[in-house]
Coordinates of C-alpha atoms in Angstrom, one line a residue:
M1 CA -120.7 79.6 -11.8
H2 CA -119.2 76.2 -12.6
A3 CA -115.6 75.8 -13.6
V4 CA -114.8 74.3 -17.1
P5 CA -113.0 71.1 -16.7
N6 CA -109.5 70.9 -18.0
R7 CA -110.1 68.2 -20.5
V8 CA -112.8 70.3 -22.1
R9 CA -110.4 73.3 -22.5
S10 CA -107.8 70.9 -24.0
A11 CA -110.3 69.6 -26.5
R12 CA -111.2 73.1 -27.6
R13 CA -107.6 74.0 -28.1
L14 CA -107.1 70.8 -30.2
R15 CA -110.1 71.8 -32.4
A16 CA -108.8 75.5 -33.0
P17 CA -107.8 76.2 -36.7
A18 CA -104.1 76.3 -37.4
A19 CA -102.6 79.6 -38.7
F20 CA -99.7 80.2 -41.3
T21 CA -96.4 81.1 -40.0
L22 CA -94.7 84.3 -41.2
T23 CA -92.2 82.2 -43.2
E24 CA -95.0 80.4 -44.9
M25 CA -96.6 83.7 -45.8
L26 CA -93.4 85.1 -47.2
V27 CA -92.9 82.0 -49.3
A28 CA -96.4 82.2 -50.7
V29 CA -96.2 85.8 -51.5
G30 CA -92.9 85.2 -53.3
V31 CA -94.3 82.4 -55.4
L32 CA -97.3 84.6 -56.3
V33 CA -95.0 87.4 -57.4
V34 CA -92.9 85.0 -59.5
V35 CA -96.1 83.7 -61.2
V36 CA -97.4 87.3 -61.8
L37 CA -94.1 88.4 -63.3
A38 CA -93.9 85.3 -65.5
A39 CA -97.4 85.9 -66.7
A40 CA -96.7 89.6 -67.4
K41 CA -93.5 88.7 -69.3
I42 CA -95.3 86.1 -71.3
F43 CA -98.1 88.6 -72.0
S44 CA -95.6 91.3 -72.9
A45 CA -93.7 89.0 -75.3
A46 CA -96.9 87.8 -76.9
S47 CA -98.1 91.4 -77.3
K48 CA -94.7 92.4 -78.8
V49 CA -94.8 89.5 -81.2
S50 CA -98.4 90.5 -82.2
S51 CA -97.4 94.1 -82.6
V52 CA -94.3 93.2 -84.8
A53 CA -96.5 90.9 -86.8
E54 CA -99.0 93.7 -87.3
A55 CA -96.3 96.1 -88.3
N56 CA -94.8 93.5 -90.8
A57 CA -98.3 93.1 -92.3
D58 CA -98.6 96.8 -92.7
L59 CA -95.2 97.1 -94.4
L60 CA -96.0 94.2 -96.7
Q61 CA -99.2 95.8 -97.7
T62 CA -97.6 99.1 -98.4
A63 CA -94.7 97.5 -100.4
S64 CA -97.2 95.5 -102.4
A65 CA -99.2 98.6 -103.2
I66 CA -96.1 100.4 -104.3
E67 CA -94.9 97.6 -106.5
S68 CA -98.4 97.2 -108.1
Q69 CA -98.5 101.0 -108.9
I70 CA -95.0 101.0 -110.4
R71 CA -95.7 97.9 -112.5
S72 CA -98.9 99.5 -113.8
D73 CA -97.2 102.7 -114.8
F74 CA -94.3 101.0 -116.6
A75 CA -96.7 98.6 -118.4
N76 CA -98.2 101.7 -120.2
L77 CA -95.1 103.4 -121.6
P78 CA -95.9 105.4 -124.7
P79 CA -93.9 104.9 -127.9
N80 CA -92.7 108.5 -128.0
G81 CA -91.7 109.0 -124.4
F82 CA -88.4 108.8 -122.6
L83 CA -87.1 107.9 -119.2
V84 CA -84.7 109.7 -116.9
L85 CA -82.9 108.1 -113.9
Q86 CA -80.9 109.9 -111.3
Q87 CA -79.2 107.9 -108.5
V88 CA -78.2 109.8 -105.4
E89 CA -76.0 108.1 -102.8
V90 CA -76.8 109.5 -99.4
N91 CA -74.7 106.9 -97.5
R92 CA -72.4 104.4 -99.1
P93 CA -73.0 100.8 -97.8
G94 CA -70.6 99.8 -95.1
V95 CA -69.9 103.3 -94.0
L96 CA -71.2 104.4 -90.6
Q97 CA -73.6 107.3 -91.0
T98 CA -74.9 109.9 -88.5
L99 CA -78.3 110.5 -89.9
D100 CA -80.0 107.7 -87.9
A101 CA -78.1 105.5 -85.4
T102 CA -80.6 102.7 -85.8
L103 CA -79.5 102.2 -89.5
G104 CA -75.8 101.9 -88.7
P105 CA -73.7 101.4 -91.9
A106 CA -76.7 100.6 -94.0
E107 CA -76.9 101.9 -97.6
I108 CA -79.1 105.0 -98.0
R109 CA -80.2 106.0 -101.4
A110 CA -82.5 108.8 -102.6
D111 CA -82.8 107.9 -106.3
Q112 CA -85.2 109.5 -108.6
I113 CA -86.9 108.3 -111.8
A114 CA -89.2 110.1 -114.2
F115 CA -91.0 108.8 -117.3
F116 CA -94.3 109.0 -119.2
T117 CA -97.2 106.7 -118.9
R118 CA -100.5 106.3 -120.8
G119 CA -104.0 106.0 -119.3
V120 CA -106.9 108.4 -118.8
R121 CA -106.4 110.3 -115.5
P122 CA -108.4 113.2 -114.1
T123 CA -106.7 116.1 -112.4
Q124 CA -107.0 116.4 -108.7
Q125 CA -106.4 120.2 -108.9
Y126 CA -108.7 121.5 -111.6
V127 CA -111.5 123.7 -110.3
G128 CA -113.8 126.2 -111.8
S129 CA -115.8 126.3 -115.0
Q130 CA -114.3 125.2 -118.3
E131 CA -116.3 128.0 -119.9
F132 CA -114.6 130.7 -117.9
P133 CA -113.7 133.6 -120.3
I134 CA -110.1 134.5 -120.7
T135 CA -109.2 138.1 -120.1
G136 CA -109.3 140.1 -123.3
G137 CA -111.5 137.8 -125.3
P138 CA -113.7 134.8 -125.3
S139 CA -112.5 131.5 -123.9
P140 CA -110.7 129.4 -126.5
V141 CA -111.6 126.3 -124.6
A142 CA -113.6 123.7 -126.5
A143 CA -117.0 123.2 -125.0
G144 CA -116.4 119.5 -124.6
W145 CA -113.0 119.8 -122.9
V146 CA -112.7 117.5 -119.9
A147 CA -110.3 118.0 -117.0
E148 CA -108.3 114.9 -117.8
S149 CA -105.4 113.6 -119.9
A150 CA -104.4 110.4 -121.6
I151 CA -100.7 110.7 -120.8
A152 CA -98.8 111.9 -117.8
R153 CA -95.3 112.4 -116.7
V154 CA -94.7 110.4 -113.5
Y155 CA -92.0 110.9 -110.9
Y156 CA -90.9 108.4 -108.3
G157 CA -88.5 109.3 -105.5
H158 CA -88.3 111.0 -102.2
G159 CA -89.9 114.3 -101.4
I160 CA -89.1 117.1 -98.9
T161 CA -91.4 118.4 -96.2
A162 CA -91.8 121.9 -94.7
P163 CA -94.7 121.8 -92.4
T164 CA -93.9 125.0 -90.5
L165 CA -94.0 127.3 -93.5
A166 CA -96.9 129.7 -94.0
L167 CA -99.6 128.8 -96.4
N168 CA -98.9 129.6 -100.1
L169 CA -95.1 129.6 -99.4
G170 CA -92.6 126.9 -100.4
P171 CA -89.0 126.3 -99.7
L172 CA -86.7 127.8 -102.4
S173 CA -83.2 127.1 -101.2
Y174 CA -81.0 126.9 -98.2
Q175 CA -80.5 130.4 -96.7
G176 CA -77.8 132.4 -98.5
T177 CA -77.2 129.8 -101.2
N178 CA -78.7 128.6 -104.5
A179 CA -78.9 125.0 -103.3
P180 CA -82.4 123.4 -103.4
I181 CA -83.6 121.6 -100.3
V182 CA -82.8 117.9 -99.9
P183 CA -84.3 115.3 -97.6
W184 CA -81.1 114.6 -95.6
K185 CA -80.5 118.2 -94.5
G186 CA -82.5 120.7 -92.5
G187 CA -81.9 124.3 -91.4
P188 CA -82.9 127.8 -92.3
V189 CA -84.3 128.3 -95.8
E190 CA -85.4 131.0 -98.1
T191 CA -89.0 130.8 -99.2
V192 CA -91.1 131.9 -102.2
N193 CA -94.8 132.5 -102.9
W194 CA -95.6 129.7 -105.3
T195 CA -98.0 131.7 -107.5
T196 CA -96.2 135.1 -107.7
G197 CA -92.6 134.3 -107.2
A198 CA -92.3 136.9 -104.5
A199 CA -89.8 136.2 -101.7
G200 CA -91.4 135.1 -98.4
A201 CA -90.3 135.3 -94.9
A202 CA -87.3 133.2 -93.9
G203 CA -88.2 129.8 -92.6
R204 CA -86.7 126.6 -91.3
I205 CA -87.2 123.0 -92.2
P206 CA -86.6 120.1 -89.8
A207 CA -83.8 117.7 -90.2
L208 CA -85.7 114.4 -90.5
K209 CA -84.3 111.0 -89.9
P210 CA -84.3 108.9 -93.0
A211 CA -87.0 106.6 -91.5
N212 CA -89.3 109.6 -91.7
W213 CA -88.6 110.5 -95.4
P214 CA -91.7 110.3 -97.6
L215 CA -91.7 108.3 -100.8
V216 CA -93.6 110.1 -103.6
R217 CA -95.4 109.3 -106.8
M218 CA -96.1 112.6 -108.6
A219 CA -98.2 112.5 -111.8
T220 CA -98.3 115.6 -114.0
L221 CA -100.9 115.4 -116.7
M222 CA -99.9 116.4 -120.2
G223 CA -102.8 118.3 -121.8
T224 CA -103.9 121.7 -123.1
D225 CA -107.1 123.7 -123.3
G226 CA -105.8 126.1 -126.0
A227 CA -105.6 129.1 -123.6
P228 CA -102.3 131.0 -123.3
T229 CA -102.4 131.4 -119.6
A230 CA -101.5 129.2 -116.7
Q231 CA -105.1 129.3 -115.3
F232 CA -106.3 126.4 -117.5
A233 CA -109.6 128.2 -118.0
S234 CA -110.3 128.4 -114.3
S235 CA -111.5 131.3 -112.2
A236 CA -109.9 129.7 -109.1
G237 CA -106.3 130.9 -109.8
V238 CA -103.3 129.1 -111.0
N239 CA -103.8 125.4 -111.5
A240 CA -101.5 124.5 -114.4
T241 CA -97.9 124.9 -115.4
Q242 CA -96.9 126.1 -118.9
R243 CA -93.9 123.8 -119.2
L244 CA -92.0 121.0 -117.7
F245 CA -88.6 122.5 -117.9
T246 CA -87.4 124.0 -114.6
R247 CA -86.1 127.4 -113.6
S248 CA -87.4 130.8 -114.5
G249 CA -85.8 134.0 -115.7
S250 CA -84.7 134.6 -119.3
L251 CA -86.1 131.3 -120.6
Q252 CA -85.3 130.3 -124.1
V253 CA -88.3 127.9 -124.2
H254 CA -91.7 128.8 -125.4
P255 CA -95.2 127.8 -124.3
G256 CA -95.9 126.3 -127.7
P257 CA -93.8 124.3 -130.2
L258 CA -91.4 126.4 -132.3
T259 CA -93.2 129.7 -131.7
T260 CA -91.3 132.7 -133.2
G261 CA -91.9 135.3 -130.5
T262 CA -89.5 135.9 -127.7
A263 CA -89.7 133.6 -124.7
A264 CA -92.0 134.6 -121.8
A265 CA -90.1 136.5 -119.1
G266 CA -90.7 136.9 -115.4
I267 CA -92.7 133.7 -115.1
I268 CA -92.1 131.7 -112.0
D269 CA -92.2 128.4 -113.8
P270 CA -92.9 125.6 -113.7
Y271 CA -95.6 125.6 -111.1
W272 CA -95.4 121.8 -110.8
T273 CA -92.2 122.2 -108.7
S274 CA -94.4 123.6 -105.9
G275 CA -96.2 120.3 -105.5
R276 CA -99.5 122.0 -105.8
V277 CA -100.2 121.6 -109.6
D278 CA -100.7 118.5 -111.6
I279 CA -101.3 119.7 -115.1
C280 CA -98.7 120.8 -117.7
K281 CA -100.1 122.7 -120.7
W282 CA -97.9 120.7 -123.2
Q283 CA -98.6 117.8 -125.3
M284 CA -95.8 115.2 -125.9
D285 CA -95.0 116.7 -129.3
D286 CA -94.5 120.1 -127.6
L287 CA -92.1 118.6 -125.1
L288 CA -90.1 116.6 -127.7
T289 CA -89.8 119.7 -129.9
Q290 CA -88.5 121.9 -127.1
T291 CA -86.1 119.1 -126.1
A292 CA -84.5 119.1 -129.5
Y293 CA -84.4 122.7 -130.5
Q294 CA -83.1 126.0 -128.9
Y295 CA -84.6 129.4 -129.5
N296 CA -82.0 131.9 -130.6
S297 CA -83.0 135.6 -130.7
A298 CA -80.1 136.4 -133.0
Y299 CA -82.1 135.1 -135.9
T300 CA -85.6 134.2 -136.7
G301 CA -86.5 130.6 -135.8
V302 CA -84.7 128.0 -133.9
Q303 CA -81.5 126.0 -133.9
S304 CA -81.0 122.3 -133.3
L305 CA -79.5 121.3 -130.0
P306 CA -76.8 118.7 -129.7
F307 CA -77.7 115.6 -127.8
T308 CA -75.0 116.2 -125.2
R309 CA -71.7 118.1 -124.8
D310 CA -68.4 116.4 -124.2
T311 CA -67.1 119.4 -122.2
N312 CA -68.9 121.8 -119.9
F313 CA -71.9 119.6 -120.2
F314 CA -73.6 121.4 -117.3
S315 CA -72.8 124.8 -118.7
Q316 CA -74.4 124.7 -122.2
P317 CA -78.0 123.7 -123.2
S318 CA -78.4 120.2 -124.8
T319 CA -81.1 117.7 -125.4
R320 CA -79.7 115.6 -122.6
L321 CA -80.0 118.4 -120.0
R322 CA -83.5 119.2 -121.1
M323 CA -84.5 115.6 -120.6
L324 CA -83.0 115.7 -117.1
Q325 CA -85.0 118.8 -116.4
T326 CA -88.2 116.9 -116.6
L327 CA -87.1 114.9 -113.6
A328 CA -87.3 117.3 -110.7
P329 CA -86.5 121.0 -109.9
W330 CA -83.1 121.3 -111.6
A331 CA -80.5 123.9 -110.5
V332 CA -78.7 124.1 -113.8
R333 CA -80.4 126.5 -116.2
A334 CA -80.2 124.3 -119.3
T335 CA -83.1 126.2 -120.9
Q336 CA -81.1 129.4 -121.0
A337 CA -78.8 130.4 -123.8
A338 CA -75.8 130.2 -121.5
P339 CA -76.7 128.5 -118.3
A340 CA -73.4 129.5 -116.6
D341 CA -74.6 128.7 -113.1
G342 CA -73.6 125.1 -113.8
S343 CA -70.0 125.9 -114.7
N344 CA -68.6 125.5 -111.2
P345 CA -69.1 122.0 -109.9
T346 CA -67.9 122.9 -106.4
T347 CA -70.7 125.4 -105.7
N348 CA -73.3 124.9 -108.3
H349 CA -74.0 121.3 -108.9
F350 CA -77.3 120.4 -107.2
V351 CA -80.0 117.9 -107.0
A352 CA -83.6 118.7 -105.9
Y353 CA -86.8 117.1 -104.7
P354 CA -90.5 118.0 -104.9
R355 CA -92.2 119.4 -101.9
V356 CA -94.9 117.3 -100.2
E357 CA -96.6 117.1 -96.8
K358 CA -97.8 114.1 -94.8
A359 CA -100.9 116.0 -93.7
A360 CA -102.7 118.9 -95.5
L361 CA -101.6 122.2 -94.1
G362 CA -105.0 123.9 -94.8
P363 CA -108.5 123.5 -96.1
S364 CA -107.8 124.8 -99.6
R365 CA -107.3 122.3 -102.4
T366 CA -103.9 123.7 -103.3
E367 CA -102.7 122.9 -99.8
Q368 CA -104.3 119.5 -99.8
M369 CA -102.5 118.7 -103.1
L370 CA -99.3 118.5 -101.1
S371 CA -100.3 115.3 -99.4
A372 CA -101.8 113.6 -102.4
P373 CA -98.6 112.2 -104.0
I374 CA -97.3 110.3 -100.9
L375 CA -96.9 106.5 -101.4
A376 CA -95.2 105.8 -98.1
A377 CA -94.7 108.2 -95.2
N378 CA -91.6 106.3 -93.9
C379 CA -89.0 105.3 -96.5
S380 CA -85.3 105.6 -95.6
S381 CA -84.0 104.4 -99.0
F382 CA -85.2 104.1 -102.6
K383 CA -82.8 102.6 -105.1
V384 CA -83.3 102.0 -108.8
E385 CA -80.8 100.0 -110.9
W386 CA -81.1 99.1 -114.6
T387 CA -79.9 96.6 -117.1
W388 CA -80.1 95.6 -120.8
E389 CA -80.9 92.0 -121.9
N390 CA -78.6 89.9 -124.0
G391 CA -78.7 90.8 -127.7
L392 CA -80.2 94.3 -127.3
G393 CA -78.8 96.5 -130.1
R394 CA -77.1 93.6 -131.9
E395 CA -77.0 93.7 -135.7
W396 CA -74.1 91.3 -136.1
T397 CA -74.0 87.7 -135.0
G398 CA -70.2 87.3 -135.4
P399 CA -68.2 84.4 -136.8
A400 CA -68.7 80.9 -135.7
G401 CA -67.0 80.5 -132.3
F402 CA -67.9 84.0 -131.1
G403 CA -68.2 83.6 -127.4
A404 CA -66.0 83.6 -124.3
S405 CA -62.8 83.5 -126.3
G406 CA -64.0 85.2 -129.5
A407 CA -62.1 88.3 -130.6
I408 CA -63.8 91.5 -131.6
N409 CA -62.1 94.7 -132.7
G410 CA -64.6 97.2 -131.1
T411 CA -66.4 98.3 -134.3
E412 CA -68.9 95.5 -134.7
P413 CA -72.5 96.4 -133.7
I414 CA -72.7 93.6 -131.2
G415 CA -74.7 95.6 -128.6
M416 CA -75.2 93.8 -125.4
Y417 CA -73.6 90.4 -125.0
V418 CA -74.1 88.4 -121.8
K419 CA -72.2 85.1 -121.7
P420 CA -74.2 82.0 -121.2
N421 CA -74.7 81.1 -117.6
A422 CA -73.3 84.4 -116.5
T423 CA -75.0 86.6 -113.9
Q424 CA -77.1 89.4 -115.4
P425 CA -75.3 92.6 -114.7
W426 CA -76.9 95.7 -113.2
F427 CA -75.7 99.3 -113.9
G428 CA -75.5 102.4 -111.9
L429 CA -73.4 103.8 -109.1
D430 CA -70.6 101.4 -108.2
L431 CA -71.0 99.8 -104.8
S432 CA -68.2 98.8 -102.4
T433 CA -70.2 95.8 -101.3
D434 CA -71.3 94.6 -104.7
P435 CA -68.7 95.0 -107.5
S436 CA -71.2 93.5 -110.0
V437 CA -73.0 96.9 -110.1
Q438 CA -71.0 99.5 -112.1
P439 CA -71.6 102.3 -114.5
V440 CA -71.5 100.9 -118.1
S441 CA -68.7 103.3 -118.9
N442 CA -66.6 101.8 -116.1
A443 CA -67.7 98.2 -115.8
P444 CA -64.4 96.3 -115.3
L445 CA -65.9 93.0 -116.4
F446 CA -67.3 94.5 -119.6
T447 CA -64.7 95.5 -122.2
N448 CA -64.8 96.5 -125.9
S449 CA -61.1 96.3 -126.7
G450 CA -60.9 92.9 -128.3
T451 CA -61.8 90.7 -125.3
I452 CA -64.9 89.6 -123.6
G453 CA -65.1 90.1 -119.8
T454 CA -66.3 87.7 -117.2
W455 CA -69.9 88.5 -117.9
G456 CA -69.8 89.5 -121.5
T457 CA -69.3 92.8 -123.4
I458 CA -71.0 95.9 -124.6
G459 CA -70.3 97.5 -127.9
F460 CA -71.5 99.7 -130.6
P461 CA -74.2 101.0 -131.0
L462 CA -74.8 101.1 -127.2
V463 CA -71.4 102.9 -126.7
V464 CA -70.2 106.0 -128.5
G465 CA -66.5 105.5 -127.9
D466 CA -63.7 103.2 -126.8
N467 CA -60.3 104.1 -125.4
S468 CA -57.9 103.2 -122.7
N469 CA -60.2 104.8 -120.1
G470 CA -63.1 102.5 -120.9
V471 CA -66.2 102.7 -123.0
I472 CA -68.5 105.7 -123.0
C473 CA -72.2 104.6 -122.8
S474 CA -74.7 106.6 -124.8
V475 CA -77.3 106.7 -122.0
E476 CA -74.8 107.8 -119.4
G477 CA -73.3 110.7 -121.3
P478 CA -70.0 112.5 -120.6
R479 CA -67.7 111.2 -118.0
G480 CA -66.8 113.3 -115.0
T481 CA -63.9 113.2 -112.6
G482 CA -61.9 110.0 -112.7
G483 CA -63.4 108.9 -116.0
L484 CA -66.8 108.0 -114.5
P485 CA -70.2 109.2 -115.5
I486 CA -70.6 110.3 -111.8
W487 CA -70.4 113.8 -110.3
T488 CA -70.8 115.2 -106.8
T489 CA -73.2 117.7 -105.4
S490 CA -72.0 120.9 -103.9
S491 CA -70.8 121.0 -100.3
T492 CA -74.1 122.8 -99.4
Q493 CA -75.8 119.5 -100.1
D494 CA -73.1 117.5 -98.3
S495 CA -71.2 116.4 -101.4
K496 CA -73.3 113.3 -102.4
R497 CA -72.4 111.2 -105.4
V498 CA -74.8 111.3 -108.3
Y499 CA -75.2 109.1 -111.4
Q500 CA -77.5 110.0 -114.3
A501 CA -78.9 108.1 -117.3
V502 CA -81.4 109.0 -120.0
F503 CA -83.2 106.4 -122.1
G504 CA -85.7 106.1 -125.0
L505 CA -85.0 109.2 -127.1
N506 CA -84.7 107.4 -130.5
Q507 CA -86.8 104.4 -129.4
E508 CA -85.6 101.0 -130.4
D509 CA -84.0 101.2 -133.8
P510 CA -80.1 101.5 -133.6
S511 CA -80.0 103.0 -137.1
A512 CA -82.7 105.6 -136.5
V513 CA -81.9 109.3 -136.4
A514 CA -82.4 110.7 -132.9
F515 CA -85.1 113.2 -132.8
G516 CA -83.8 116.7 -133.7
T517 CA -80.1 115.8 -133.8
G518 CA -79.8 116.3 -137.6
A519 CA -77.6 113.1 -137.9
R520 CA -77.6 109.6 -136.6
G521 CA -77.9 110.2 -132.9
P522 CA -76.8 108.1 -130.0
Y523 CA -78.7 104.9 -129.4
T524 CA -80.5 105.2 -126.1
P525 CA -82.9 102.3 -125.8
L526 CA -85.0 101.8 -122.7
P527 CA -83.7 99.5 -120.0
S528 CA -84.9 95.9 -120.4
A529 CA -85.6 95.8 -116.7
L530 CA -85.3 97.9 -113.5
R531 CA -84.4 96.5 -110.1
I532 CA -86.0 98.5 -107.3
T533 CA -85.0 98.3 -103.7
L534 CA -86.7 100.2 -100.9
R535 CA -86.6 100.2 -97.1
L536 CA -89.8 100.9 -95.4
H537 CA -90.3 101.7 -91.7
D538 CA -93.2 101.3 -89.3
P539 CA -94.2 104.8 -88.1
L540 CA -94.5 103.5 -84.5
G541 CA -90.9 102.1 -84.6
R542 CA -92.0 98.5 -83.9
I543 CA -89.4 97.1 -86.4
E544 CA -85.9 98.5 -85.7
G545 CA -84.0 99.3 -88.8
G546 CA -87.0 99.0 -91.1
R547 CA -87.5 96.2 -93.6
D548 CA -86.0 96.0 -97.1
F549 CA -88.1 95.0 -100.2
Q550 CA -86.8 94.4 -103.7
F551 CA -88.5 93.6 -107.0
I552 CA -87.6 93.6 -110.7
V553 CA -89.8 95.3 -113.3
E554 CA -89.5 94.2 -116.9
L555 CA -90.2 97.1 -119.3
P556 CA -92.3 96.4 -122.3
K557 CA -90.6 96.2 -125.7
R558 CA -91.5 98.8 -128.2

């Protein structure tokens, strides 16, 4: 064997590939990690931006659909309908609340509005044959009757959910109380079978965060098939309610207009409060008649109801209270001869909301009906404010020079006067963050005592009185504690402030007699416009705090 020369071995060593040192390897790995992390961060940020943009698009689409539906309903107001507004302050703006930490001191409202709208609509609940014979005789249903109506009572507002209750049961009140269920409070509840009125097993409803409250549009068709029962000529059980007024018991309201027999007793009515029925067996004339008159068993016939009562207005029946009862399940029994359960504001003043579900609880149509009214599954606040335009109700133009410095004595029918270049006022619950919003009866910048406020003034016939405590607006009704048309719910419902207003009873003529009052009634024209503010949330939580939307709906002039 021959030895390899040294110079050959040296050449081989010179041609051998060079290797990375440990330091170089560590530096390379570190750079790679930085690049990967940067790329991941960029990708994550881009993904988040894309996700938020998608959530924004979804909320915009939902808000647009809600606005379109509301505008469509208000564009078709009938000439003989009325409107009821109830504002409920769940959290005052600027006050830190405990319902949802992500909302902080945001305003939370659970307002409700009900009115009537025209347009042919089919029922979603009607089943069975329209020729089904009524027990005890042939069916009085016309052969050509169609399960639809040309007018409906429409409700907008929040709803409550009770997904853990058994089928056919509904939440009646908080356990051991008469207080109806509200969106902002959960806990043990008493239940009721919605068709029979029989008490059900005790249940519990969850305490939902406001971001999970459903916003509801509930349409109740006004129609009749001529039958005296609640079955609406159907063999499939109850699918109609006999009346819109709420509460059962010794009702002083009849299924038909001005009937002479005693009122039906023992009827768990109205069925529409269960959320499972969308037909009311009343025409508008039936509703208006029962709104204006009270059955009295002491003598044959009926007696006229006052529009409102200056004192104990929750304790005695009145046209105003019956209008309010078309809004939602109402705890004050204004349809009874002496609804004394409203006499104690500490324990018996309630608000109530219809029951809905985000998903059908069963295969039957009655259970599926609970999910049909939902407009938005996640709405933490729904606020409705109203206004009148300049000149509404005015029958007197005033002397030359009537204006910012013009004097009035409080008796002229000047109606609504908004000063030129002044901001249009909005009325409702007073807000700590926006002093321009006030009840008409307490608006500090609107006076009727000889001067004109910063924005203008409001006078007869839109107000029914004037004294040192401020004007009393016809639509707002009697004033509660502190001279305001505002009252507070019972402590069972966490003492929330409530403002109510009713509109449209005597239509647009200030000199017209209000229906059924027997004399010139209060002038309650419809609002000129409504300002609606709602806060929607992404169900996946991609937009913290939700997103606010606001739009103004101008109501058609009659």
